[in-house]
Amino acid sequence: MAGKRTTIKDIAEAVGVSKALVSFALSDSSKGYRVSEEMTKKILATAKEMNYKPNYAARSLRIGKTKTIGVILSDISNKFFADIARCIEDRAYEKDYTVIFGSSDENPVKLENMINVMSAKGVDGMIIVPCEKAEKAICNIAARTPVVLLDRFIENADIDNVVLNNRKAISLAVESLHSYGASRIEFIGYDLALTNVHEREAGYIASMKHFGLASNIRVHKVRFKYIPEDIESAIKSILARKGTEDAAEAVIFATNSLTIEGLKCFSRLGLRVPDDIAVVGFDGSEAFELFYTSISYIQQPIEDFGRESLDLLLRNIEEKSHTKVASVSLIPELVTGKSAVWDNSMKRMPEK
Amino acid sequence: MAGKRTTIKDIAEAVGVSKALVSFALSDSSKGYRVSEEMTKKILATAKEMNYKPNYAARSLRIGKTKTIGVILSDISNKFFADIARCIEDRAYEKDYTVIFGSSDENPVKLENMINVMSAKGVDGMIIVPCEKAEKAICNIAARTPVVLLDRFIENADIDNVVLNNRKAISLAVESLHSYGASRIEFIGYDLALTNVHEREAGYIASMKHFGLASNIRVHKVRFKYIPEDIESAIKSILARKGTEDAAEAVIFATNSLTIEGLKCFSRLGLRVPDDIAVVGFDGSEAFELFYTSISYIQQPIEDFGRESLDLLLRNIEEKSHTKVASVSLIPELVTGKSAVWDNSMKRMPEK
DNA sequence: CTGAAAGCGCTTACAG
DNA sequence: CTGAAAGCGCTTACAG
């Protein structure tokens, strides 16, 4: 196969000019150096005819940029991250960048490995979803290469980041449930030291206090590696209080995975949503559509995550000096379904 | 930021030897050329100490390989492809390759663009999910670069491919439904000229004939761009025959998206699964777990797709001559849930 | 407006 | 066992 690719030299010979001229003509800006219009046309035509494709390796070696960025997510087969990946990919292609993806699985060793591989490949910058205990590795690379953090940030580290307004997100959930009259609202989150996890929990607590429900605050923390088990015991503890003064009326799930596992668990244990318990989940999901009732959930602006993080990164890459740290906080929305409709009188609300 | 990266030259100067020697010592095989063990150790130690990271662009330019492969899927945010992407990614990292992903959205223009971008970036090979009307572009690139087709193949084009045994897949579904006594089994597939789509349909027809149900064959074809609409009209046509001699007892969905849309539609139209209609779907999905009954579905061996396609590609890349075409046919399995349990007497089967 | 030349960092025959 | 040198394909000051 193959049959050598045409190079700039081939074109130069074909047209009868120097390699330099071809190079200038091809770099459409031709800034400063002006090539005659006629010659430019001739060169472009010949290049096309000979099916010229620039050799990126050579260009990279010369200019020290690869036009490639690295993106390290938690897990690219997780819908939330897959959707973001897709946005980043599309936008990067537009801007003439190529993207290398990696999945850390919330494992700091893996994450550090990916950073090393990408760094060795010479990416121009990275978008990283930080995981626990990877702060140091990330700060190290951020000192040498443009980095934008996604979904979570690192405290006291001046690294650009794009995150959700997580407090706002959960307060929307509390507010909605409260508006239907629920007051014993519990929260199921992760047992992870991640800023987004922490902020969601803090948002729950603050919001409960705001509505005068401080005494009803109940936080359940699920271990990332034991989601089904821990959810089940959390929900069993809720079940155990059924019929008492302490009985939960509603549950807020802090992530999409937790929502889905939680709903499965409700079904397994015979709890009906929202009759037995009202629910607000996190992130939309195809799965919700197969559930017997429509789910209320917090919607994250996926496209904004992709666009903002990429734009921020490219700005860092293309600007020489990077003097200020940008922290972008995205606005969540509440998508209302019937799962959040808690009815004090235990009769169903009229469908709206 | 930065502060130049150390190069081979820096190490050579630090140790007091030639660049060539450093290069040989670093390429651990050092095939043929033997560097004294002592010197090797010294060089390796210095390299580590100086935090040497090879410049891939330079290496690529020199040896003409980038250790990068391109993978073009239909849509990386689709679970089936996302899972495969994840497998390919993991395995490629192990083998020291980097992966660039692209999503064609079944659009031949997009697919051709991605091929061009990846080709320009100098990938060593590509794994491609072919879409309609992209045969030519794919054959062109396959003539110049190693290519492995995934999920679908191109007829009369000698390109390596890894696909499911799609006939077998659907025959498992028919067989299962038939074993419960269903005989009026309908098929909902795509209106696409893709080998996998075609084979599934052919498998359905062949299998129905095999069970003597030729007269019950009914194929519904859904347009890729109008999935919800077309599914709904297909299902309404089924509903319209309810209570007649022609009433469908069961439906087989040919893909995961069709299954999910179909189940949603059943719920909307008030059809109960399997009481009103039995179902066998395609590909597992988190979504199935929120449905009120467990779904029977055809399971594709995701990991095999990833592993086989990558291994085949790397073999093509690393072997000099590529004389024979490999076509890998993967074995599907039936995961049995309660959705396929059709009961002739309209009484529920005992739960097993 | 155009050309000759250097050099990015690496690998690899060719000598010794 | 080790060194000197060429060259992969490109970009870009420097001359003219």
XYZ file of C-alpha atoms (C1' of nucleotides) in Angstrom:
736
model
C 0.000 0.000 0.000
C 0.916 3.680 0.121
C 3.209 5.066 -2.488
C 4.803 8.028 -0.833
C 2.745 10.982 0.192
C 3.444 14.192 -1.640
C 5.530 16.666 0.297
C 6.145 20.337 -0.022
C 9.280 19.514 -1.920
C 7.346 17.611 -4.589
C 5.098 20.583 -5.108
C 8.029 22.969 -5.240
C 9.652 20.863 -7.930
C 6.448 20.520 -9.895
C 5.830 24.247 -9.872
C 9.474 25.159 -10.197
C 9.810 27.292 -7.079
C 11.401 26.932 -3.651
C 9.973 24.913 -0.777
C 9.758 28.121 1.209
C 7.430 29.733 -1.252
C 5.169 26.722 -1.271
C 5.050 26.732 2.485
C 4.122 30.406 2.579
C 1.471 30.042 -0.068
C -0.019 27.105 1.787
C -0.185 28.863 5.152
C -3.098 30.922 3.937
C -2.413 33.825 6.232
C 1.023 34.339 4.663
C 1.381 37.027 7.281
C 3.870 39.645 6.353
C 5.351 37.657 3.544
C 3.355 38.315 0.450
C 3.312 35.787 -2.299
C 1.933 36.984 -5.616
C -1.660 36.104 -6.049
C -0.972 34.335 -9.264
C 1.702 32.145 -7.743
C -0.491 31.364 -4.765
C -3.219 30.103 -7.043
C -0.800 28.011 -9.023
C 0.671 26.435 -5.920
C -2.698 25.759 -4.360
C -3.929 24.161 -7.552
C -0.876 21.944 -7.830
C -1.121 20.973 -4.177
C -4.695 19.917 -4.645
C -3.925 18.077 -7.817
C -1.098 16.149 -6.211
C -3.334 15.438 -3.234
C -1.000 17.110 -0.813
C -1.589 16.463 2.882
C 0.694 18.247 5.297
C 2.766 16.087 7.590
C 1.700 17.079 11.060
C 4.605 15.351 12.735
C 7.041 17.541 10.857
C 5.063 20.665 11.542
C 4.768 19.767 15.205
C 8.448 19.138 15.499
C 9.163 22.489 13.948
C 6.695 24.715 15.734
C 6.510 22.784 18.974
C 2.712 22.464 18.930
C 0.722 19.378 18.115
C -2.763 20.808 17.668
C -3.851 17.950 19.863
C -5.434 18.184 23.280
C -5.928 15.552 25.931
C -9.187 15.048 27.780
C -9.249 12.891 30.897
C -12.715 12.008 32.113
C -13.904 9.843 34.896
C -15.355 7.280 32.492
C -16.180 7.878 28.871
C -18.807 5.162 28.871
C -20.777 7.107 31.500
C -23.497 9.049 29.708
C -22.748 12.402 31.340
C -19.112 12.272 30.319
C -19.835 10.676 26.955
C -22.090 13.595 26.089
C -19.479 16.107 27.144
C -16.846 14.195 25.213
C -19.001 14.414 22.142
C -19.356 18.203 22.498
C -15.659 18.697 23.008
C -14.856 16.456 20.081
C -17.194 18.288 17.695
C -15.983 21.702 18.698
C -12.330 20.721 18.631
C -12.667 19.383 15.094
C -14.131 22.713 14.064
C -11.168 24.505 15.524
C -8.762 22.149 13.853
C -7.719 20.354 17.000
C -7.644 16.638 17.604
C -8.655 15.115 20.919
C -7.205 12.180 22.823
C -9.504 10.777 25.488
C -8.719 8.884 28.634
C -10.783 7.466 31.488
C -9.462 7.590 35.038
C -12.211 5.584 36.737
C -11.674 7.911 39.726
C -8.319 6.218 40.189
C -5.434 8.640 40.825
C -2.802 6.191 39.586
C -4.574 5.764 36.279
C -5.096 9.472 36.010
C -1.437 10.172 36.546
C -0.510 7.585 33.934
C -2.774 9.204 31.397
C -1.287 12.591 32.150
C 2.149 11.156 31.502
C 1.173 9.483 28.272
C -0.542 12.588 26.984
C 2.287 14.786 28.068
C 4.754 12.517 26.267
C 2.607 12.671 23.145
C 3.005 16.402 23.430
C -0.579 17.560 23.744
C -0.908 21.333 23.707
C -3.178 21.273 26.732
C -5.529 19.138 28.786
C -9.067 19.157 30.089
C -9.162 17.081 33.246
C -11.901 15.827 35.547
C -9.888 15.662 38.766
C -10.333 12.695 41.051
C -9.490 12.218 44.691
C -5.795 12.199 45.613
C -4.699 13.331 42.178
C -4.321 16.966 43.164
C -0.553 16.890 43.156
C -0.128 15.261 39.768
C -2.610 17.678 38.268
C -0.979 20.733 39.784
C 2.380 19.550 38.471
C 1.212 19.250 34.921
C -0.769 22.464 35.177
C 2.457 24.267 35.999
C 3.939 23.174 32.688
C 0.970 22.927 30.332
C -2.381 24.668 29.957
C -5.010 22.774 31.939
C -8.717 23.321 32.480
C -10.544 21.385 35.167
C -14.008 20.096 34.437
C -16.935 19.240 36.711
C -14.779 19.687 39.821
C -12.007 22.022 40.843
C -9.008 21.805 43.123
C -9.078 24.067 46.128
C -6.283 26.578 46.553
C -4.859 25.750 43.162
C -5.067 28.482 40.581
C -6.258 26.341 37.715
C -9.004 27.357 35.312
C -12.177 25.371 35.807
C -15.699 24.894 34.545
C -18.134 23.554 37.084
C -21.822 23.464 37.847
C -23.314 25.751 40.435
C -23.896 22.715 42.574
C -25.407 24.515 45.542
C -27.951 26.122 43.308
C -28.692 22.746 41.729
C -29.654 21.045 44.944
C -31.497 24.068 46.260
C -33.735 23.854 43.188
C -34.548 20.299 44.170
C -35.282 21.135 47.790
C -37.361 24.113 46.776
C -39.440 22.056 44.376
C -40.137 19.293 46.878
C -40.906 21.830 49.575
C -43.347 23.637 47.302
C -45.383 20.439 47.122
C -45.462 20.303 50.879
C -42.711 17.804 51.584
C -40.576 18.685 54.562
C -38.792 15.472 55.471
C -36.414 15.513 52.541
C -33.330 13.280 52.651
C -30.174 13.430 50.588
C -28.186 10.583 49.066
C -24.714 11.551 47.927
C -21.230 10.114 47.663
C -18.616 9.515 50.267
C -15.985 11.212 48.110
C -13.794 14.214 48.788
C -14.676 15.927 45.531
C -15.728 19.535 45.308
C -18.883 18.813 43.348
C -19.956 16.133 45.814
C -19.213 18.408 48.711
C -21.010 21.404 47.220
C -24.125 19.403 46.522
C -24.253 18.240 50.086
C -23.591 21.740 51.362
C -26.312 23.037 49.075
C -28.752 20.560 50.515
C -27.958 21.524 54.072
C -28.084 25.247 53.370
C -31.330 24.944 51.517
C -32.990 22.865 54.196
C -32.004 25.459 56.765
C -33.316 28.189 54.538
C -36.740 26.583 54.591
C -36.596 26.062 58.339
C -36.116 22.327 57.965
C -32.772 22.082 59.718
C -34.009 19.396 62.062
C -34.982 17.186 59.127
C -31.548 17.146 57.542
C -30.378 13.637 56.779
C -27.412 12.907 54.562
C -26.649 9.385 53.317
C -23.168 8.823 51.937
C -22.611 6.071 49.438
C -19.187 4.630 48.733
C -18.273 4.905 45.048
C -17.251 1.276 44.851
C -20.317 -0.080 46.602
C -23.114 1.910 45.065
C -25.836 -0.746 44.951
C -25.097 -2.084 48.421
C -24.855 1.292 50.094
C -27.920 2.653 48.362
C -29.861 -0.346 49.475
C -28.927 0.095 53.081
C -29.698 3.804 52.906
C -33.119 3.093 51.495
C -33.745 0.318 53.972
C -33.034 2.745 56.759
C -35.641 5.016 55.202
C -38.092 2.144 54.949
C -37.526 1.256 58.572
C -38.861 4.628 59.586
C -42.001 4.288 57.511
C -45.107 5.277 59.418
C -43.153 7.047 62.131
C -42.757 10.758 62.758
C -39.386 10.464 61.067
C -40.591 8.903 57.840
C -38.934 10.425 54.812
C -41.291 12.011 52.342
C -38.766 12.659 49.633
C -35.244 11.841 48.518
C -32.775 13.828 46.471
C -30.122 11.863 44.594
C -26.874 13.696 43.991
C -25.838 12.101 40.696
C -27.264 10.225 37.773
C -25.830 6.859 38.773
C -27.251 7.265 42.249
C -30.639 8.176 40.827
C -30.817 5.108 38.638
C -29.585 2.756 41.335
C -31.973 4.371 43.760
C -34.986 3.939 41.518
C -34.056 0.313 40.900
C -33.808 -0.188 44.611
C -37.200 1.407 45.238
C -38.728 -1.034 42.793
C -36.960 -3.984 44.382
C -38.158 -2.990 47.826
C -41.666 -2.241 46.658
C -41.678 1.514 47.245
C -43.824 3.471 44.800
C -42.730 6.839 43.450
C -44.071 9.342 44.320
C -46.876 7.747 46.409
C -44.552 6.277 48.992
C -41.701 8.620 48.380
C -41.079 11.614 46.158
C -37.847 11.845 44.186
C -35.660 14.408 42.499
C -32.774 12.964 40.513
C -29.722 14.287 38.716
C -29.067 14.510 34.964
C -31.520 13.341 32.369
C -31.318 9.768 31.182
C -32.893 7.569 28.604
C -33.494 5.187 31.467
C -35.901 7.573 33.160
C -38.194 7.256 30.210
C -38.832 3.611 30.890
C -39.740 4.244 34.502
C -43.418 4.112 35.311
C -43.571 7.776 36.202
C -41.802 10.822 34.859
C -38.785 11.833 36.903
C -37.985 15.305 38.174
C -34.311 15.956 37.818
C -31.603 18.563 37.828
C -30.422 19.250 34.344
C -26.796 20.159 33.756
C -25.947 22.249 30.691
C -23.856 19.629 28.896
C -23.058 21.741 25.877
C -21.850 24.583 28.031
C -19.489 22.220 29.805
C -17.975 21.188 26.501
C -17.869 24.585 24.909
C -16.650 26.572 27.886
C -13.909 24.155 28.827
C -12.614 23.858 25.299
C -12.712 27.581 24.628
C -10.959 28.311 27.875
C -8.274 25.772 27.087
C -7.677 27.037 23.574
C -7.426 30.564 24.883
C -4.776 29.411 27.352
C -2.922 27.598 24.623
C -3.012 30.360 22.102
C -2.387 33.314 24.348
C 1.183 33.763 25.438
C 0.624 34.948 28.975
C -1.946 33.541 31.302
C -2.332 36.003 34.080
C -5.726 35.387 35.593
C -7.593 32.269 36.612
C -11.032 31.752 35.121
C -13.665 29.908 37.074
C -16.857 29.320 35.148
C -19.947 28.394 37.103
C -22.739 26.923 35.001
C -26.426 27.267 35.780
C -28.507 24.145 36.445
C -32.188 23.820 35.670
C -34.943 21.761 37.184
C -36.884 19.552 34.814
C -40.149 18.772 36.497
C -41.795 15.399 36.266
C -44.307 13.711 38.489
C -41.808 12.007 40.747
C -41.404 15.112 42.882
C -45.089 15.648 43.467
C -45.460 14.849 47.107
C -49.013 15.081 48.295
C -49.464 15.643 51.990
C -52.929 14.213 52.015
C -51.601 11.110 50.285
C -54.007 11.673 47.476
C -52.542 12.153 44.046
C -52.289 15.687 42.792
C -54.228 16.319 39.616
C -52.018 15.761 36.591
C -50.929 19.003 35.071
C 5.527 28.136 31.672
C 7.649 25.180 30.669
C 11.392 25.545 30.611
C 12.562 23.391 27.808
C 12.080 19.689 27.868
C 15.212 17.594 28.047
C 16.256 16.046 24.777
C 18.524 13.220 23.834
C 21.222 15.775 23.208
C 21.041 17.052 26.796
C 21.493 13.546 28.105
C 24.359 12.893 25.724
C 26.144 15.994 26.951
C 25.471 15.203 30.577
C 26.853 11.675 30.245
C 29.570 12.675 27.789
C 28.634 10.358 24.936
C 27.046 10.707 21.510
C 23.354 11.190 20.861
C 23.379 7.934 18.953
C 24.469 5.966 21.946
C 21.796 7.501 24.115
C 19.186 6.688 21.525
C 20.316 3.078 21.359
C 20.400 2.698 25.092
C 16.926 4.144 25.382
C 15.376 1.887 22.754
C 15.496 -0.998 25.191
C 15.657 -3.645 22.507
C 18.932 -2.169 21.195
C 18.628 -4.856 18.575
C 21.903 -5.757 17.011
C 23.708 -2.800 18.393
C 24.969 -3.663 21.788
C 25.636 -0.943 24.284
C 27.670 -1.926 27.310
C 25.504 -2.750 30.249
C 27.274 -0.262 32.423
C 26.713 2.555 29.934
C 23.081 1.604 29.488
C 22.505 1.882 33.203
C 24.233 5.213 33.373
C 22.236 6.616 30.501
C 18.939 5.316 31.813
C 19.656 6.782 35.224
C 20.539 10.159 33.798
C 17.487 10.152 31.568
C 15.282 9.499 34.536
C 17.017 12.071 36.633
C 16.631 14.716 33.961
C 13.002 13.690 33.509
C 13.482 12.852 29.884
C 10.337 12.393 27.796
C 10.843 11.409 24.187
C 9.476 13.786 21.586
C 6.948 11.739 19.651
C 6.688 14.252 16.842
C 10.388 13.865 16.099
C 10.225 10.109 16.319
C 7.159 10.014 14.106
C 8.780 12.209 11.534
C 11.793 9.973 11.479
C 10.217 6.540 11.445
C 7.003 7.455 9.669
C 4.742 5.991 12.338
C 2.709 7.899 14.880
C 1.647 5.131 17.261
C -1.772 6.655 16.982
C -4.878 5.046 15.561
C -8.149 6.572 14.512
C -11.521 5.139 15.477
C -14.641 6.373 13.712
C -17.871 5.291 15.330
C -21.434 6.071 14.567
C -21.846 8.089 17.756
C -19.618 7.894 20.788
C -22.404 9.036 23.067
C -24.412 5.933 22.126
C -23.895 3.343 24.849
C -23.008 0.468 22.526
C -20.267 2.461 20.852
C -19.165 4.166 24.054
C -18.551 0.771 25.619
C -16.580 -0.405 22.616
C -14.633 2.853 22.600
C -13.722 2.270 26.205
C -12.422 -1.254 25.451
C -10.380 -0.075 22.501
C -8.986 2.814 24.510
C -7.896 0.617 27.412
C -6.280 -1.973 25.214
C -4.583 0.594 23.005
C -3.017 2.277 26.033
C -1.627 -1.078 27.094
C -0.056 -1.532 23.708
C 1.375 1.953 23.749
C -0.967 3.366 21.150
C -3.064 6.492 21.396
C -6.567 6.674 20.006
C -8.362 9.514 18.257
C -12.136 9.138 18.162
C -14.669 10.524 15.759
C -18.441 10.221 15.372
C -19.987 10.045 11.922
C -23.665 10.165 12.939
C -24.282 7.820 9.985
C -23.420 10.742 7.748
C -21.047 9.863 4.879
C -19.827 13.435 4.475
C -18.839 13.631 8.119
C -17.252 10.234 7.939
C -15.158 11.223 4.964
C -14.069 14.403 6.721
C -12.926 12.446 9.732
C -11.013 10.052 7.543
C -9.246 13.019 5.972
C -8.427 14.645 9.280
C -7.116 11.422 10.734
C -5.192 10.621 7.626
C -3.605 14.070 7.711
C -2.687 13.569 11.343
C -0.920 10.464 10.138
C -2.667 7.736 12.097
C -1.077 4.337 11.609
C -4.457 2.744 10.980
C -8.182 3.100 11.504
C -11.094 1.195 12.941
C -14.231 2.324 11.147
C -17.943 1.687 11.575
C -19.017 2.135 7.965
C -22.172 4.035 7.198
C -24.352 4.131 4.114
C -22.828 5.684 0.998
C -19.360 5.876 2.497
C -18.117 2.718 0.835
C -15.966 4.530 -1.677
C -14.198 6.798 0.795
C -13.519 3.847 3.042
C -12.175 1.675 0.261
C -9.893 4.500 -0.825
C -8.341 4.928 2.581
C -8.163 1.174 3.081
C -6.018 0.952 -0.023
C -3.444 3.239 1.570
C -3.692 2.534 5.279
C -4.573 -0.456 7.475
C -8.306 -0.426 8.187
C -10.570 -2.714 10.176
C -14.330 -2.412 9.840
C -16.458 -2.754 12.944
C -20.058 -3.812 13.446
C -20.686 -3.820 9.685
C -18.674 -4.760 6.637
C -18.577 -3.620 3.041
C -19.561 -6.215 0.510
C -17.069 -7.178 -2.168
C -14.352 -5.115 -0.541
C -11.484 -7.082 0.905
C -11.241 -5.220 4.183
C -10.764 -6.888 7.543
C -13.852 -6.737 9.702
C -15.271 -7.704 13.067
C -19.011 -8.160 13.146
C -21.696 -9.955 15.085
C -23.227 -13.117 13.763
C -26.425 -11.186 13.221
C -28.437 -14.031 11.752
C -27.674 -16.152 14.739
C -28.622 -13.270 17.031
C -32.115 -12.883 15.698
C -32.648 -16.600 15.408
C -32.004 -16.853 19.157
C -34.778 -14.339 19.694
C -37.233 -16.130 17.428
C -36.380 -19.458 18.972
C -36.940 -18.179 22.473
C -40.297 -16.605 21.707
C -41.362 -19.684 19.794
C -40.435 -21.915 22.694
C -42.974 -20.062 24.823
C -45.613 -20.731 22.210
C -45.615 -17.424 20.339
C -45.966 -17.805 16.616
C -47.050 -14.370 15.400
C -43.685 -12.731 15.886
C -43.005 -9.403 14.170
C -39.726 -7.652 13.504
C -38.877 -3.974 13.824
C -35.650 -2.972 12.110
C -34.121 -0.068 10.239
C -34.628 1.142 6.746
C -30.877 1.318 6.197
C -28.651 -0.397 3.674
C -26.190 -1.638 6.253
C -24.973 -5.204 6.420
C -25.846 -5.658 10.073
C -29.354 -4.314 9.556
C -29.808 -6.517 6.533
C -28.458 -9.630 8.210
C -30.721 -9.226 11.190
C -33.731 -8.984 8.958
C -32.562 -11.940 6.915
C -32.005 -13.868 10.124
C -35.551 -13.154 11.217
C -37.028 -14.323 7.949
C -34.889 -17.447 7.798
C -35.673 -18.331 11.367
C -39.415 -17.828 10.973
C -39.337 -20.129 7.968
C -37.346 -22.641 9.911
C -40.116 -22.859 12.483
C -42.772 -23.082 9.802
C -43.985 -19.556 10.489
C -43.336 -18.155 7.027
C -46.856 -16.868 6.705
C -46.494 -14.822 9.887
C -43.452 -12.895 8.735
C -43.907 -9.165 9.172
C -41.019 -6.710 8.914
C -41.398 -3.073 9.970
C -38.714 -0.709 8.734
C -37.983 2.425 10.703
C -36.190 5.402 9.196
C -33.073 6.317 11.168
C -34.050 9.974 11.326
C -37.627 9.362 12.394
C -37.292 6.647 14.971
C -40.039 7.712 17.406
C -42.548 8.519 14.678
C -41.965 5.391 12.645
C -41.947 3.135 15.679
C -45.203 4.599 16.783
C -46.883 3.943 13.481
C -45.482 0.415 13.407
C -46.845 -0.271 16.858
C -50.156 1.340 16.064
C -50.497 -0.988 13.109
C -49.910 -3.837 15.529
C -52.491 -2.441 17.921
C -54.995 -2.129 15.126
C -54.889 -5.869 14.639
C -55.481 -6.618 18.294
C -58.083 -9.272 18.827
C -57.952 -10.449 15.218
C -56.406 -13.588 13.793
C -53.473 -11.447 12.776
C -52.730 -10.009 16.197
C -49.024 -9.948 16.941
C -47.998 -11.935 19.995
C -44.429 -10.780 20.095
C -42.019 -8.224 18.696
C -38.289 -8.392 18.115
C -36.402 -5.093 18.062
C -33.269 -5.059 15.949
C -31.206 -2.538 17.938
C -30.945 -0.998 21.348
C -32.357 2.370 20.328
C -35.311 0.677 18.712
C -35.907 -1.398 21.825
C -35.969 1.604 24.111
C -38.150 3.674 21.820
C -40.405 0.696 21.367
C -40.864 0.109 25.072
C -41.581 3.797 25.608
C -44.166 3.621 22.878
C -45.815 0.541 24.388
C -46.182 2.434 27.653
C -47.603 5.478 25.907
C -50.135 3.389 24.040
C -51.050 1.347 27.077
C -49.691 -2.022 25.929
C -48.408 -4.218 28.740
C -45.286 -6.351 28.316
C -45.496 -9.319 28.108
C -49.242 -9.632 28.798
C -50.320 -7.813 25.684
C -47.173 -8.394 23.740
C -43.929 -10.255 24.344
C -40.623 -8.575 23.535
C -37.046 -9.437 22.781
C -34.698 -6.466 22.548
C -31.120 -5.840 21.515
C -28.125 -4.989 23.721
C -28.369 -4.603 27.449
C -29.092 -1.185 28.873
C -29.307 0.486 32.201
C -32.676 1.723 31.012
C -34.099 -1.795 30.955
C -33.609 -2.009 34.678
C -36.116 0.729 35.319
C -38.758 -0.958 33.200
C -41.503 -2.715 35.131
C -40.493 -6.121 33.887
C -37.134 -7.672 33.054
C -36.291 -7.546 29.373
C -35.073 -10.433 27.263
C -32.405 -9.228 24.918
C -29.631 -10.220 22.586
C -26.286 -9.582 24.159
C -23.365 -8.589 21.983
C -19.869 -9.398 23.206
C -18.661 -5.810 23.599
C -15.199 -6.671 24.829
C -14.623 -8.984 21.907
C -15.530 -6.209 19.521
C -12.924 -3.967 21.080
C -10.222 -6.560 21.479
C -10.581 -8.297 18.140
C -10.740 -5.118 16.103
C -7.761 -3.566 17.818
C -5.653 -6.705 17.644
C -6.476 -7.165 13.999
C -5.556 -3.573 13.264
C -2.265 -3.702 15.130
C -1.379 -6.898 13.314
C -2.020 -5.152 10.009
C 0.051 -2.186 11.073
C 2.975 -4.128 12.401
C 3.199 -6.833 9.801
C 4.761 -5.789 6.567
C 2.611 -7.763 4.158
C -1.093 -8.187 4.487
C -2.051 -11.046 2.253
C -5.328 -12.366 3.559
C -8.534 -10.733 4.704
C -9.777 -11.588 8.171
C -13.460 -11.588 8.902
C -14.301 -12.181 12.550
C -17.828 -13.192 13.383
C -18.724 -12.806 17.050
C -21.217 -14.964 18.899
C -24.317 -13.347 20.417
C -26.094 -14.607 23.504
C -29.646 -14.417 24.666
C -30.216 -12.933 28.102
C -33.595 -14.109 29.237
C -35.972 -11.901 31.146
C -39.692 -12.066 31.588
C -40.544 -9.859 28.626
C -40.302 -12.782 26.211
C -42.563 -15.061 28.177
C -45.592 -15.255 25.991
C -48.354 -17.325 27.475
C -50.848 -18.751 25.040
C -53.534 -19.090 27.641
C -53.048 -15.449 28.598
C -52.316 -16.490 32.130
C -48.988 -15.514 33.537
C -46.318 -18.165 33.636
C -45.069 -18.978 37.113
C -42.043 -16.894 37.907
C -38.891 -18.899 37.631
C 7.913 39.104 -4.409
C 11.234 34.871 -4.039
C 15.376 31.637 -2.586
C 18.946 29.337 0.255
C 19.658 27.598 4.615
C 19.180 26.320 9.325
C 17.160 23.534 12.615
C 13.139 21.224 15.472
C 14.573 15.891 18.013
C 14.931 11.721 16.712
C 16.744 7.048 14.379
C 19.826 4.359 11.809
C 22.895 2.778 8.290
C 27.907 3.358 7.954
C 32.493 3.475 9.807
C 35.741 2.430 13.034
C 31.245 -1.213 21.931
C 30.926 3.855 20.264
C 30.788 8.258 17.095
C 29.825 11.311 13.135
C 26.480 12.274 9.919
C 22.413 12.220 7.182
C 17.722 13.015 6.792
C 12.438 12.611 7.981
C 9.047 17.353 6.272
C 8.210 21.382 7.776
C 8.653 26.710 9.139
C 10.894 30.968 9.370
C 14.315 34.458 10.098
C 17.679 36.313 6.811
C 19.047 37.988 2.342
C 18.240 39.708 -1.939
